[in-house]
CSV table of C-alpha atoms in Angstrom, one decimal:
chain,number,residue,atom,x,y,z
S,585,MET,CA,1.5,11.0,-5.5
S,586,ALA,CA,-1.0,12.1,-8.1
S,587,VAL,CA,-1.6,11.2,-11.7
S,588,VAL,CA,-0.3,14.0,-13.8
S,589,VAL,CA,-1.6,14.7,-17.3
S,590,ALA,CA,1.9,14.9,-18.7
S,591,SER,CA,2.5,11.3,-17.5
S,592,VAL,CA,-0.6,10.0,-19.2
S,593,LEU,CA,0.3,11.7,-22.5
S,594,ALA,CA,3.9,10.7,-22.3
S,595,ALA,CA,2.8,7.1,-21.9
S,596,GLY,CA,0.6,7.2,-25.0
S,597,VAL,CA,-2.4,6.1,-23.0
S,598,LEU,CA,-5.8,6.6,-24.7
S,599,VAL,CA,-7.7,9.1,-22.5
S,600,PRO,CA,-10.5,11.1,-24.0
S,601,ALA,CA,-10.5,14.7,-23.0
S,602,ALA,CA,-13.9,14.3,-21.2
S,603,SER,CA,-12.3,11.6,-19.1
S,604,VAL,CA,-9.2,13.6,-18.2
S,605,HIS,CA,-11.2,16.6,-17.1
S,606,PRO,CA,-14.6,15.4,-15.7
S,607,ALA,CA,-14.5,18.4,-13.3
S,608,SER,CA,-15.9,20.5,-16.1
S,609,THR,CA,-19.3,18.8,-15.7
S,610,PRO,CA,-19.4,17.5,-12.1
S,611,ALA,CA,-22.0,14.9,-11.3
S,612,PRO,CA,-24.2,15.8,-8.4
S,613,ALA,CA,-23.3,14.2,-5.1
S,614,PRO,CA,-25.9,12.0,-3.5
S,615,ALA,CA,-28.1,14.2,-1.4
S,616,SER,CA,-27.8,12.0,1.6
S,617,TYR,CA,-24.2,11.0,1.5
S,618,GLU,CA,-23.3,12.9,4.7
S,619,ARG,CA,-25.8,10.8,6.6
S,620,SER,CA,-24.9,7.6,4.7
S,621,ILE,CA,-21.2,7.7,5.4
S,622,PRO,CA,-20.6,6.5,9.0
S,623,PRO,CA,-18.0,8.0,11.2
S,624,LEU,CA,-14.7,6.4,12.3
S,625,THR,CA,-15.0,5.3,16.0
S,626,ASP,CA,-12.7,4.3,18.8
S,627,ASP,CA,-13.0,1.4,21.2
S,628,ARG,CA,-15.3,3.4,23.4
S,629,GLY,CA,-17.7,4.2,20.6
S,630,ARG,CA,-16.7,7.8,20.4
S,631,THR,CA,-16.8,9.5,17.0
S,632,LEU,CA,-13.2,10.2,15.9
S,633,THR,CA,-11.7,12.9,13.7
S,634,LEU,CA,-8.2,12.5,12.4
S,635,ARG,CA,-6.2,15.5,11.3
S,636,GLY,CA,-2.5,15.2,10.4
S,637,TRP,CA,0.2,14.5,7.9
S,638,ASN,CA,2.2,11.7,6.3
S,639,VAL,CA,5.5,10.9,7.9
S,640,GLU,CA,8.1,9.3,5.7
S,641,ASP,CA,11.8,8.4,5.1
S,642,LYS,CA,12.2,7.6,1.4
S,643,ALA,CA,15.9,8.5,1.4
S,644,ASN,CA,17.2,5.7,3.7
S,645,ARG,CA,16.9,2.0,3.5
S,646,GLY,CA,18.4,-1.1,4.9
S,647,GLU,CA,20.2,-0.5,8.2
S,648,ALA,CA,19.5,3.2,7.9
S,649,ALA,CA,15.8,2.8,7.2
S,650,LEU,CA,13.5,5.2,9.1
S,651,SER,CA,16.4,7.1,10.5
S,652,ALA,CA,15.2,10.4,9.1
S,653,ILE,CA,12.1,10.2,11.3
S,654,THR,CA,12.6,11.5,14.8
S,655,GLU,CA,10.6,12.2,17.9
S,656,ARG,CA,10.4,15.8,16.8
S,657,HIS,CA,8.0,14.9,14.0
S,658,PHE,CA,5.4,13.7,16.5
S,659,ARG,CA,6.1,16.4,19.1
S,660,ASP,CA,5.6,19.1,16.5
S,661,LEU,CA,2.5,17.5,15.0
S,662,ARG,CA,0.9,17.4,18.4
S,663,ALA,CA,2.0,20.9,19.3
S,664,ASN,CA,0.3,22.2,16.2
S,665,GLY,CA,-3.0,20.4,17.1
S,666,PHE,CA,-2.7,17.4,14.9
S,667,ASN,CA,-3.4,13.9,16.1
S,668,PHE,CA,-2.7,11.7,13.1
S,669,ALA,CA,0.3,10.4,11.1
S,670,ARG,CA,0.3,8.1,8.1
S,671,LEU,CA,3.6,6.3,8.4
S,672,LEU,CA,5.2,5.0,5.2
S,673,VAL,CA,6.7,1.5,5.5
S,674,PHE,CA,8.2,-0.5,2.7
S,675,TRP,CA,7.9,-4.2,2.0
S,676,ASP,CA,11.4,-4.2,0.5
S,677,ASP,CA,12.8,-3.1,3.8
S,678,LEU,CA,10.7,-5.5,5.9
S,679,GLU,CA,11.4,-8.6,3.8
S,680,PRO,CA,14.5,-7.9,1.7
S,681,ARG,CA,14.9,-11.6,1.0
S,682,ARG,CA,12.0,-13.9,0.6
S,683,GLY,CA,10.9,-15.3,4.0
S,684,GLN,CA,13.5,-13.3,5.9
S,685,TYR,CA,12.0,-10.5,7.8
S,686,SER,CA,14.2,-7.7,9.2
S,687,GLU,CA,14.1,-7.6,13.0
S,688,ARG,CA,15.9,-4.3,12.9
S,689,TYR,CA,13.2,-2.7,10.7
S,690,LEU,CA,10.4,-4.0,12.9
S,691,ARG,CA,12.2,-2.5,16.0
S,692,ARG,CA,12.5,0.8,14.2
S,693,ILE,CA,8.8,0.8,13.4
S,694,GLU,CA,8.1,0.2,17.0
S,695,ARG,CA,10.4,3.0,18.1
S,696,VAL,CA,8.5,5.4,15.8
S,697,LEU,CA,5.2,4.1,17.2
S,698,ASP,CA,6.5,4.7,20.8
S,699,TRP,CA,7.2,8.4,19.9
S,700,ALA,CA,3.7,8.7,18.4
S,701,SER,CA,2.1,7.2,21.5
S,702,LYS,CA,4.0,9.4,23.8
S,703,HIS,CA,2.7,12.5,22.0
S,704,ARG,CA,-0.9,11.0,21.5
S,705,VAL,CA,-0.7,10.7,17.8
S,706,HIS,CA,-2.7,8.0,16.0
S,707,VAL,CA,-0.7,6.1,13.4
S,708,LEU,CA,-1.8,4.5,10.1
S,709,ILE,CA,0.7,2.0,8.9
S,710,ASP,CA,0.9,2.5,5.1
S,711,ALA,CA,2.4,-0.3,2.9
S,712,HIS,CA,3.9,2.2,0.5
S,713,GLN,CA,5.0,1.7,-3.1
S,714,ASP,CA,6.1,4.1,-5.7
S,715,VAL,CA,6.4,2.7,-9.3
S,716,PHE,CA,6.1,-0.8,-7.7
S,717,GLY,CA,9.6,-1.0,-6.1
S,718,PRO,CA,13.4,-1.0,-6.2
S,719,VAL,CA,13.6,-2.9,-9.5
S,720,PHE,CA,12.4,0.3,-11.1
S,721,GLY,CA,14.5,2.6,-8.9
S,722,HIS,CA,11.8,3.3,-6.3
S,723,ARG,CA,10.5,1.8,-3.1
S,724,GLY,CA,7.8,-0.8,-2.2
S,725,ILE,CA,7.6,-4.3,-3.5
S,726,PRO,CA,10.8,-6.3,-3.1
S,727,ALA,CA,12.9,-7.3,-6.1
S,728,TRP,CA,12.3,-10.9,-5.5
S,729,ALA,CA,8.5,-10.3,-5.8
S,730,THR,CA,8.9,-8.3,-9.1
S,731,ARG,CA,8.1,-10.2,-12.3
S,732,THR,CA,8.2,-8.4,-15.6
S,733,ASP,CA,8.3,-11.3,-18.2
S,734,GLY,CA,11.2,-9.4,-19.8
S,735,LEU,CA,9.1,-6.5,-20.9
S,736,PRO,CA,10.9,-3.1,-21.3
S,737,PHE,CA,11.3,-0.4,-18.8
S,738,THR,CA,12.8,3.1,-19.5
S,739,PRO,CA,13.3,5.4,-16.5
S,740,ASN,CA,11.9,8.9,-16.8
S,741,PRO,CA,13.3,10.9,-13.8
S,742,ASP,CA,11.7,14.1,-15.1
S,743,ASP,CA,8.2,12.6,-14.9
S,744,TRP,CA,8.4,9.7,-12.6
S,745,PHE,CA,4.7,8.9,-12.6
S,746,SER,CA,4.8,8.2,-16.3
S,747,GLU,CA,6.9,5.1,-15.3
S,748,TYR,CA,3.7,3.5,-14.1
S,749,PHE,CA,2.7,3.1,-17.7
S,750,GLN,CA,5.9,1.3,-18.7
S,751,PRO,CA,5.1,-2.3,-19.8
S,752,ALA,CA,7.4,-3.9,-17.2
S,753,VAL,CA,5.8,-2.0,-14.3
S,754,GLN,CA,2.3,-2.8,-15.5
S,755,ARG,CA,3.1,-6.5,-15.9
S,756,ALA,CA,4.6,-6.6,-12.4
S,757,PHE,CA,1.3,-5.4,-10.9
S,758,THR,CA,-0.6,-8.1,-12.8
S,759,HIS,CA,1.7,-10.8,-11.3
S,760,LEU,CA,1.3,-9.4,-7.8
S,761,TYR,CA,-2.5,-9.6,-8.2
S,762,GLU,CA,-2.6,-13.0,-9.9
S,763,ASP,CA,0.3,-15.2,-9.0
S,764,PRO,CA,-0.6,-17.5,-6.0
S,765,ASP,CA,2.8,-17.5,-4.4
S,766,LEU,CA,3.0,-13.7,-4.5
S,767,ARG,CA,-0.5,-13.4,-3.1
S,768,ARG,CA,0.6,-15.6,-0.2
S,769,ALA,CA,3.8,-13.6,0.3
S,770,GLN,CA,1.9,-10.3,0.5
S,771,ALA,CA,-0.5,-11.8,3.0
S,772,ALA,CA,2.3,-13.2,5.1
S,773,MET,CA,4.1,-9.8,5.1
S,774,TRP,CA,0.9,-8.2,6.5
S,775,GLN,CA,0.5,-11.0,9.1
S,776,VAL,CA,4.1,-10.3,10.3
S,777,LEU,CA,3.3,-6.6,10.7
S,778,ALA,CA,-0.1,-7.1,12.3
S,779,ALA,CA,1.3,-9.6,14.8
S,780,ARG,CA,4.1,-7.3,15.8
S,781,VAL,CA,2.3,-3.9,16.0
S,782,GLY,CA,-1.4,-4.7,16.2
S,783,ARG,CA,-1.6,-4.2,19.9
S,784,HIS,CA,0.5,-1.0,20.0
S,785,PRO,CA,-1.6,1.8,21.4
S,786,ALA,CA,-0.6,4.2,18.6
S,787,VAL,CA,-1.8,2.1,15.7
S,788,ILE,CA,-5.2,2.9,14.4
S,789,GLY,CA,-5.1,1.2,11.1
S,790,TYR,CA,-3.3,-0.5,8.2
S,791,ASP,CA,-3.3,1.0,4.7
S,792,LEU,CA,-3.0,-2.2,2.6
S,793,ILE,CA,-1.2,-0.7,-0.4
S,794,ASN,CA,-0.5,2.8,-1.5
S,795,GLU,CA,-1.9,4.1,-4.8
S,796,PRO,CA,-2.3,0.7,-6.5
S,797,MET,CA,-2.1,0.6,-10.3
S,798,GLY,CA,-2.3,-2.1,-12.9
S,799,GLU,CA,-2.0,-3.1,-16.5
S,800,LEU,CA,-4.0,-1.3,-19.2
S,801,ARG,CA,-5.4,-3.3,-22.1
S,802,GLU,CA,-5.0,-2.2,-25.7
S,803,GLY,CA,-7.5,0.5,-26.7
S,804,GLU,CA,-8.6,1.0,-23.1
S,805,ASP,CA,-8.9,4.5,-21.7
S,806,LEU,CA,-7.6,5.3,-18.2
S,807,PRO,CA,-10.9,5.6,-16.4
S,808,THR,CA,-12.1,2.3,-17.9
S,809,ALA,CA,-8.9,0.5,-17.0
S,810,ALA,CA,-9.0,1.9,-13.4
S,811,HIS,CA,-12.6,0.7,-12.9
S,812,ARG,CA,-11.6,-2.8,-14.1
S,813,ILE,CA,-8.5,-3.0,-12.1
S,814,GLU,CA,-10.4,-1.9,-8.9
S,815,ALA,CA,-13.2,-4.4,-9.5
S,816,GLN,CA,-11.2,-7.4,-10.7
S,817,HIS,CA,-7.8,-7.1,-8.9
S,818,LEU,CA,-8.0,-4.7,-6.0
S,819,THR,CA,-11.3,-5.9,-4.5
S,820,PRO,CA,-10.2,-9.6,-4.2
S,821,MET,CA,-6.7,-8.5,-3.1
S,822,TYR,CA,-8.2,-6.5,-0.2
S,823,ASN,CA,-10.5,-9.3,0.8
S,824,ARG,CA,-7.5,-11.7,0.8
S,825,LEU,CA,-5.4,-9.4,2.9
S,826,ALA,CA,-8.3,-8.7,5.3
S,827,ARG,CA,-8.7,-12.4,6.0
S,828,ALA,CA,-5.0,-12.8,6.6
S,829,ILE,CA,-4.7,-9.8,8.9
S,830,ARG,CA,-7.7,-10.9,10.9
S,831,ALA,CA,-5.9,-14.1,11.8
S,832,GLU,CA,-3.5,-11.9,13.8
S,833,ASP,CA,-5.5,-8.8,14.6
S,834,ARG,CA,-9.3,-8.7,14.9
S,835,ASP,CA,-9.9,-5.1,15.6
S,836,THR,CA,-7.6,-2.6,13.9
S,837,TRP,CA,-9.1,-0.6,11.1
S,838,LEU,CA,-8.2,-1.6,7.5
S,839,PHE,CA,-7.8,1.2,5.0
S,840,VAL,CA,-8.3,0.5,1.3
S,841,GLU,CA,-7.4,2.8,-1.6
S,842,PRO,CA,-8.8,3.0,-5.1
S,843,THR,CA,-6.4,3.8,-8.0
S,844,PRO,CA,-5.2,7.4,-8.1
S,845,ILE,CA,-7.5,8.0,-11.0
S,846,VAL,CA,-10.2,8.9,-8.5
S,847,GLY,CA,-8.4,12.3,-8.2
S,848,GLU,CA,-9.9,13.2,-11.6
S,849,GLY,CA,-13.5,12.8,-10.3
S,850,VAL,CA,-13.8,9.2,-11.6
S,851,PRO,CA,-15.9,7.0,-9.3
S,852,THR,CA,-14.2,3.9,-8.1
S,853,GLY,CA,-14.9,0.4,-9.3
S,854,LEU,CA,-14.1,-1.2,-6.0
S,855,GLY,CA,-16.6,-3.8,-4.8
S,856,ARG,CA,-17.6,-4.9,-1.3
S,857,ILE,CA,-14.8,-5.5,1.2
S,858,GLU,CA,-16.0,-8.2,3.5
S,859,ASP,CA,-14.8,-6.7,6.8
S,860,SER,CA,-16.9,-4.5,9.0
S,861,ARG,CA,-13.9,-2.4,10.1
S,862,THR,CA,-12.8,-1.0,6.7
S,863,VAL,CA,-12.1,2.6,5.8
S,864,TYR,CA,-12.2,4.0,2.3
S,865,ALA,CA,-8.9,5.9,1.9
S,866,PRO,CA,-8.7,7.8,-1.5
S,867,HIS,CA,-6.1,10.5,-2.2
S,868,PHE,CA,-7.0,14.0,-3.2
S,869,TYR,CA,-4.7,15.4,-6.0
S,870,ASN,CA,-5.4,17.4,-9.1
S,871,THR,CA,-3.6,16.8,-12.3
S,872,ALA,CA,-3.1,20.4,-13.3
S,873,MET,CA,-2.0,21.5,-9.9
S,874,GLU,CA,0.5,18.6,-9.7
S,875,ALA,CA,1.9,19.8,-13.0
S,876,GLY,CA,2.5,23.3,-11.5
S,877,ALA,CA,-0.7,25.1,-12.3
S,878,ASP,CA,-2.6,27.4,-9.9
S,879,TYR,CA,-5.9,26.4,-8.4
S,880,ASP,CA,-8.8,27.2,-10.8
S,881,PRO,CA,-11.9,27.8,-8.7
S,882,GLY,CA,-14.2,27.8,-11.7
S,883,ALA,CA,-13.1,24.4,-13.0
S,884,GLY,CA,-15.4,22.6,-10.5
S,885,TRP,CA,-12.7,20.0,-9.6
S,886,ILE,CA,-13.3,19.9,-5.8
S,887,GLU,CA,-17.1,19.5,-6.4
S,888,ALA,CA,-16.5,16.7,-8.9
S,889,TYR,CA,-14.1,14.9,-6.6
S,890,GLU,CA,-16.5,15.1,-3.7
S,891,ALA,CA,-19.3,13.8,-5.8
S,892,ALA,CA,-17.2,10.9,-7.1
S,893,VAL,CA,-15.5,10.0,-3.8
S,894,THR,CA,-18.6,9.9,-1.6
S,895,ALA,CA,-20.7,7.5,-3.7
S,896,TYR,CA,-18.7,4.3,-2.8
S,897,PRO,CA,-18.5,4.7,1.0
S,898,ALA,CA,-22.1,5.9,1.1
S,899,ARG,CA,-23.2,2.7,-0.7
S,900,HIS,CA,-21.1,0.4,1.4
S,901,ARG,CA,-21.5,2.3,4.7
S,902,MET,CA,-17.7,2.9,5.2
S,903,PRO,CA,-15.9,5.8,7.0
S,904,VAL,CA,-13.7,7.9,4.8
S,905,VAL,CA,-10.1,9.1,5.6
S,906,VAL,CA,-8.2,10.8,2.8
S,907,GLY,CA,-4.7,9.5,3.0
S,908,GLU,CA,-2.8,12.1,1.0
S,909,TRP,CA,-3.5,15.6,-0.3
S,910,GLY,CA,-1.8,19.0,-0.9
S,911,PRO,CA,-0.3,20.7,-3.9
S,912,LEU,CA,3.5,21.0,-4.5
S,913,ASN,CA,3.4,24.8,-5.2
S,914,ASN,CA,1.3,26.1,-2.3
S,915,SER,CA,2.2,29.8,-2.7
S,916,LEU,CA,0.5,30.6,-6.0
S,917,PRO,CA,-2.2,33.4,-6.0
S,918,ASN,CA,-5.2,31.1,-5.6
S,919,MET,CA,-3.7,28.6,-3.2
S,920,GLY,CA,-5.2,30.3,-0.1
S,921,ARG,CA,-8.6,29.8,-1.5
S,922,PHE,CA,-7.8,26.3,-2.5
S,923,TYR,CA,-6.8,25.4,1.1
S,924,ARG,CA,-10.0,27.0,2.5
S,925,GLU,CA,-12.3,25.2,0.0
S,926,ALA,CA,-10.4,21.9,0.2
S,927,VAL,CA,-10.5,21.7,4.0
S,928,ALA,CA,-14.2,22.6,4.0
S,929,SER,CA,-14.9,19.9,1.5
S,930,LEU,CA,-12.8,17.2,3.3
S,931,ASN,CA,-14.5,18.0,6.5
S,932,ARG,CA,-18.0,17.6,5.0
S,933,TYR,CA,-17.7,13.9,4.3
S,934,SER,CA,-14.5,12.5,5.8
S,935,SER,CA,-13.5,11.3,9.3
S,936,GLY,CA,-10.1,12.8,8.7
S,937,TRP,CA,-7.1,13.4,6.4
S,938,ALA,CA,-3.3,13.3,6.2
S,939,GLY,CA,-1.6,16.1,4.3
S,940,TYR,CA,1.6,15.3,2.3
S,941,VAL,CA,4.1,15.6,4.0
S,942,TRP,CA,5.4,16.5,7.5
S,943,CYS,CA,9.0,17.3,6.8
S,944,TYR,CA,11.3,20.3,7.4
S,945,GLY,CA,12.3,22.0,4.2
S,946,GLY,CA,11.0,22.8,0.7
S,947,GLY,CA,9.0,21.0,-1.9
S,948,TYR,CA,5.9,19.3,-0.3
S,949,CYS,CA,7.2,19.8,3.2
S,950,ALA,CA,4.5,21.3,5.6
S,951,VAL,CA,7.1,23.3,7.6
S,952,ASP,CA,10.5,24.9,7.0
S,953,GLU,CA,13.7,23.9,8.8
S,954,ARG,CA,12.7,25.9,11.9
S,955,GLY,CA,9.3,24.2,12.1
S,956,ARG,CA,7.3,27.2,10.8
S,957,PHE,CA,4.4,26.5,8.4
S,958,ARG,CA,5.1,27.2,4.8
S,959,THR,CA,2.8,29.5,2.9
S,960,ASN,CA,-0.9,28.6,3.2
S,961,LYS,CA,-0.2,25.3,5.0
S,962,GLU,CA,-1.1,26.9,8.3
S,963,ARG,CA,-4.7,26.8,7.1
S,964,THR,CA,-4.7,23.0,7.9
S,965,ALA,CA,-4.3,23.8,11.6
S,966,THR,CA,-7.8,24.6,12.9
S,967,PRO,CA,-9.9,23.8,16.0
S,968,TYR,CA,-11.6,20.4,15.8
S,969,ALA,CA,-13.0,17.6,18.0
S,970,PRO,CA,-10.7,14.6,17.9
S,971,ALA,CA,-13.2,12.5,19.8
S,972,VAL,CA,-16.9,13.0,20.5
S,973,ALA,CA,-18.8,11.0,23.1
S,974,GLY,CA,-22.1,11.1,21.3
S,975,THR,CA,-23.8,11.6,18.0
S,976,VAL,CA,-22.6,14.5,16.0
S,977,ARG,CA,-25.3,16.8,14.6
S,978,SER,CA,-23.1,19.3,12.9
S,979,ASP,CA,-19.4,20.1,12.8
S,980,THR,CA,-18.3,23.3,11.0
S,981,TYR,CA,-15.4,25.7,10.8
S,982,ASP,CA,-15.6,29.2,9.3
S,983,ALA,CA,-12.1,30.1,7.9
S,984,GLU,CA,-12.9,33.7,7.5
S,985,SER,CA,-13.9,34.3,11.2
S,986,ARG,CA,-11.7,31.5,12.5
S,987,SER,CA,-14.7,30.1,14.4
S,988,TYR,CA,-15.6,26.5,15.1
S,989,ARG,CA,-18.9,25.0,16.2
S,990,ILE,CA,-19.8,21.4,17.0
S,991,ALA,CA,-23.2,20.2,18.1
S,992,TYR,CA,-23.8,16.7,19.4
S,993,ARG,CA,-26.2,14.6,21.5
S,994,ALA,CA,-24.2,13.2,24.4
S,995,ALA,CA,-24.1,9.4,24.6
S,996,ALA,CA,-26.2,7.5,27.0
S,997,ARG,CA,-23.1,6.2,28.6
S,998,PRO,CA,-21.0,9.0,30.2
S,999,GLY,CA,-17.9,9.8,28.2
S,1000,VAL,CA,-15.4,12.5,27.5
S,1001,THR,CA,-15.4,14.7,24.4
S,1002,GLU,CA,-12.0,16.1,23.3
S,1003,LEU,CA,-11.2,19.4,21.7
S,1004,SER,CA,-8.0,20.4,20.0
S,1005,LEU,CA,-7.1,24.0,19.5
S,1006,PRO,CA,-4.0,25.0,17.5
S,1007,PRO,CA,-1.5,27.5,18.8
S,1008,PHE,CA,-2.9,31.1,18.3
S,1009,ALA,CA,-1.3,34.2,19.7
S,1010,ARG,CA,-4.5,36.1,20.2
S,1011,GLY,CA,-6.0,33.2,22.1
S,1012,TRP,CA,-9.3,31.2,21.8
S,1013,ARG,CA,-12.7,31.8,23.5
S,1014,VAL,CA,-14.6,28.6,24.2
S,1015,SER,CA,-18.3,28.3,25.3
S,1016,VAL,CA,-20.6,25.4,25.8
S,1017,THR,CA,-24.3,24.9,26.2
S,1018,GLY,CA,-26.2,21.8,27.4
S,1019,ARG,CA,-27.4,20.2,30.6
S,1020,ALA,CA,-24.5,20.0,33.0
S,1021,ALA,CA,-22.1,20.6,30.1
S,1022,ARG,CA,-18.7,21.8,31.2
S,1023,VAL,CA,-15.4,22.5,29.5
S,1024,LEU,CA,-12.5,21.2,31.5
S,1025,GLY,CA,-8.9,22.4,31.3
S,1026,LYS,CA,-7.3,25.6,30.2
S,1027,ALA,CA,-5.8,26.1,26.7
S,1028,PRO,CA,-6.5,29.7,25.8
S,1029,TYR,CA,-3.6,29.9,23.4
S,1030,GLY,CA,-3.9,26.4,22.0
S,1031,GLY,CA,-3.9,22.8,23.4
S,1032,ARG,CA,-6.3,20.1,24.5
S,1033,LEU,CA,-9.6,20.5,26.3
S,1034,THR,CA,-12.3,18.1,27.3
S,1035,VAL,CA,-16.1,18.4,27.6
S,1036,ARG,CA,-18.4,16.5,29.8
S,1037,ALA,CA,-22.2,16.6,29.7
S,1038,TRP,CA,-25.2,14.8,31.1
S,1039,PRO,CA,-26.1,11.7,29.1
S,1040,GLY,CA,-28.5,12.4,26.3
S,1041,THR,CA,-28.0,16.2,26.5
S,1042,GLU,CA,-27.9,18.3,23.3
S,1043,VAL,CA,-24.5,20.0,23.5
S,1044,VAL,CA,-23.1,22.9,21.5
S,1045,VAL,CA,-19.5,23.9,21.8
S,1046,THR,CA,-18.3,27.1,20.1
S,1047,VAL,CA,-14.7,28.2,19.7
S,1048,ARG,CA,-13.9,31.7,18.5
S,1049,GLU,CA,-10.9,34.1,18.5
S,1050,ALA,CA,-10.4,35.6,21.9
S,1051,GLY,CA,-10.3,39.3,22.5
S,1052,PRO,CA,-7.0,41.3,22.6
S,1053,HIS,CA,-6.2,40.0,26.1
S,1054,GLY,CA,-6.9,36.4,25.3
S,1055,ARG,CA,-10.0,36.2,27.4
S,1056,THR,CA,-11.8,32.9,27.5
S,1057,ASP,CA,-15.3,31.9,28.7
S,1058,HIS,CA,-14.4,28.6,30.3
S,1059,PRO,CA,-12.8,28.2,33.7
């Protein structure tokens, strides 16, 4: 989850006010970043868009691990128009004792992937950690791989993120990054996963570590520390893991995250990842909103975040997929505006995103126990094109009119473009222009459609609310 200001202050970390709130003076985004950031693509060269949610089971471990995830998760995701799930897996469950990998856990991962494949949902395998792992009362890095040098740790259940700044947790990260045997163990863990699930049709990528942190030096403010950790620890770690995974899986996308500090509009210090199939996967959280505040449209946070988060992938020519986002209290007065502006921003520069989290209940859950969207979260379910057989010229959604428009030049090789329409009681009206361009299928009240067009044709597809009788323009 996100860095919260209270956590930083509680930890006594030196963070100048200007560093905590850079959104007050947002830096301009590079004028050409939308053209410089390449799209995510599939094995047919189609431009992909991923829209979905995180799927997790943090409550159960050992023999009960992943038991809270059911086929319903993926059936409901797809029924609401989503095609993407970021699946949390935990190293401590996979390798509870050094060198002994849990066959039961691997089979349960495969069962979840089978459900996803059945319902046509792409899955990102996320090696998740919260406050490093079970030694500190959380999940992630196994106890046998946790080294603290005897430094102190004091739990803070009322503000769990502040625990990242405890000396023992910070030292554990340093050992993970620097100790040769732990480096080898982390690489071996990823090789086991890649060898087992790399060919599964549901798997689109591997998120190498969730929200990595590190050890702050005396007198160092948080943005400076984050930049150093990203440059000196995360970049070489990601390159090591990429080499290890490629020994087992040459094609699956690798997703790399900066530290969570990017959420404050701080550009990352990550260097070049020497793998051509790498995706930049930051998270999108705001400190004030995570602490319970309403969205402040005048603060400029979304603009600052967009400016900061696009510089790195534009420079290194990497697609972007935002791995987590969404406030805890989504029913405050300005949250409707937040969702509209956040979705519009994410769609400008990213190939997709995963909200946090698809579960049935309260808190961060996307839907209630009956599967109905909780307040404002229905704004994430909009028409979009999961796969485009061609070069996208423009791709826009107007939340006020509920209208979607995509323009693209059809590829020289014939291919199928896919449209996804969320359920809508009034129905959708779909029209298409372009030489021999046709919309195939019927989904007036939501579902999947395909578009075919003559190679090289300029195609425009428009989706609008239908009339009172649900009339559509396509056959």
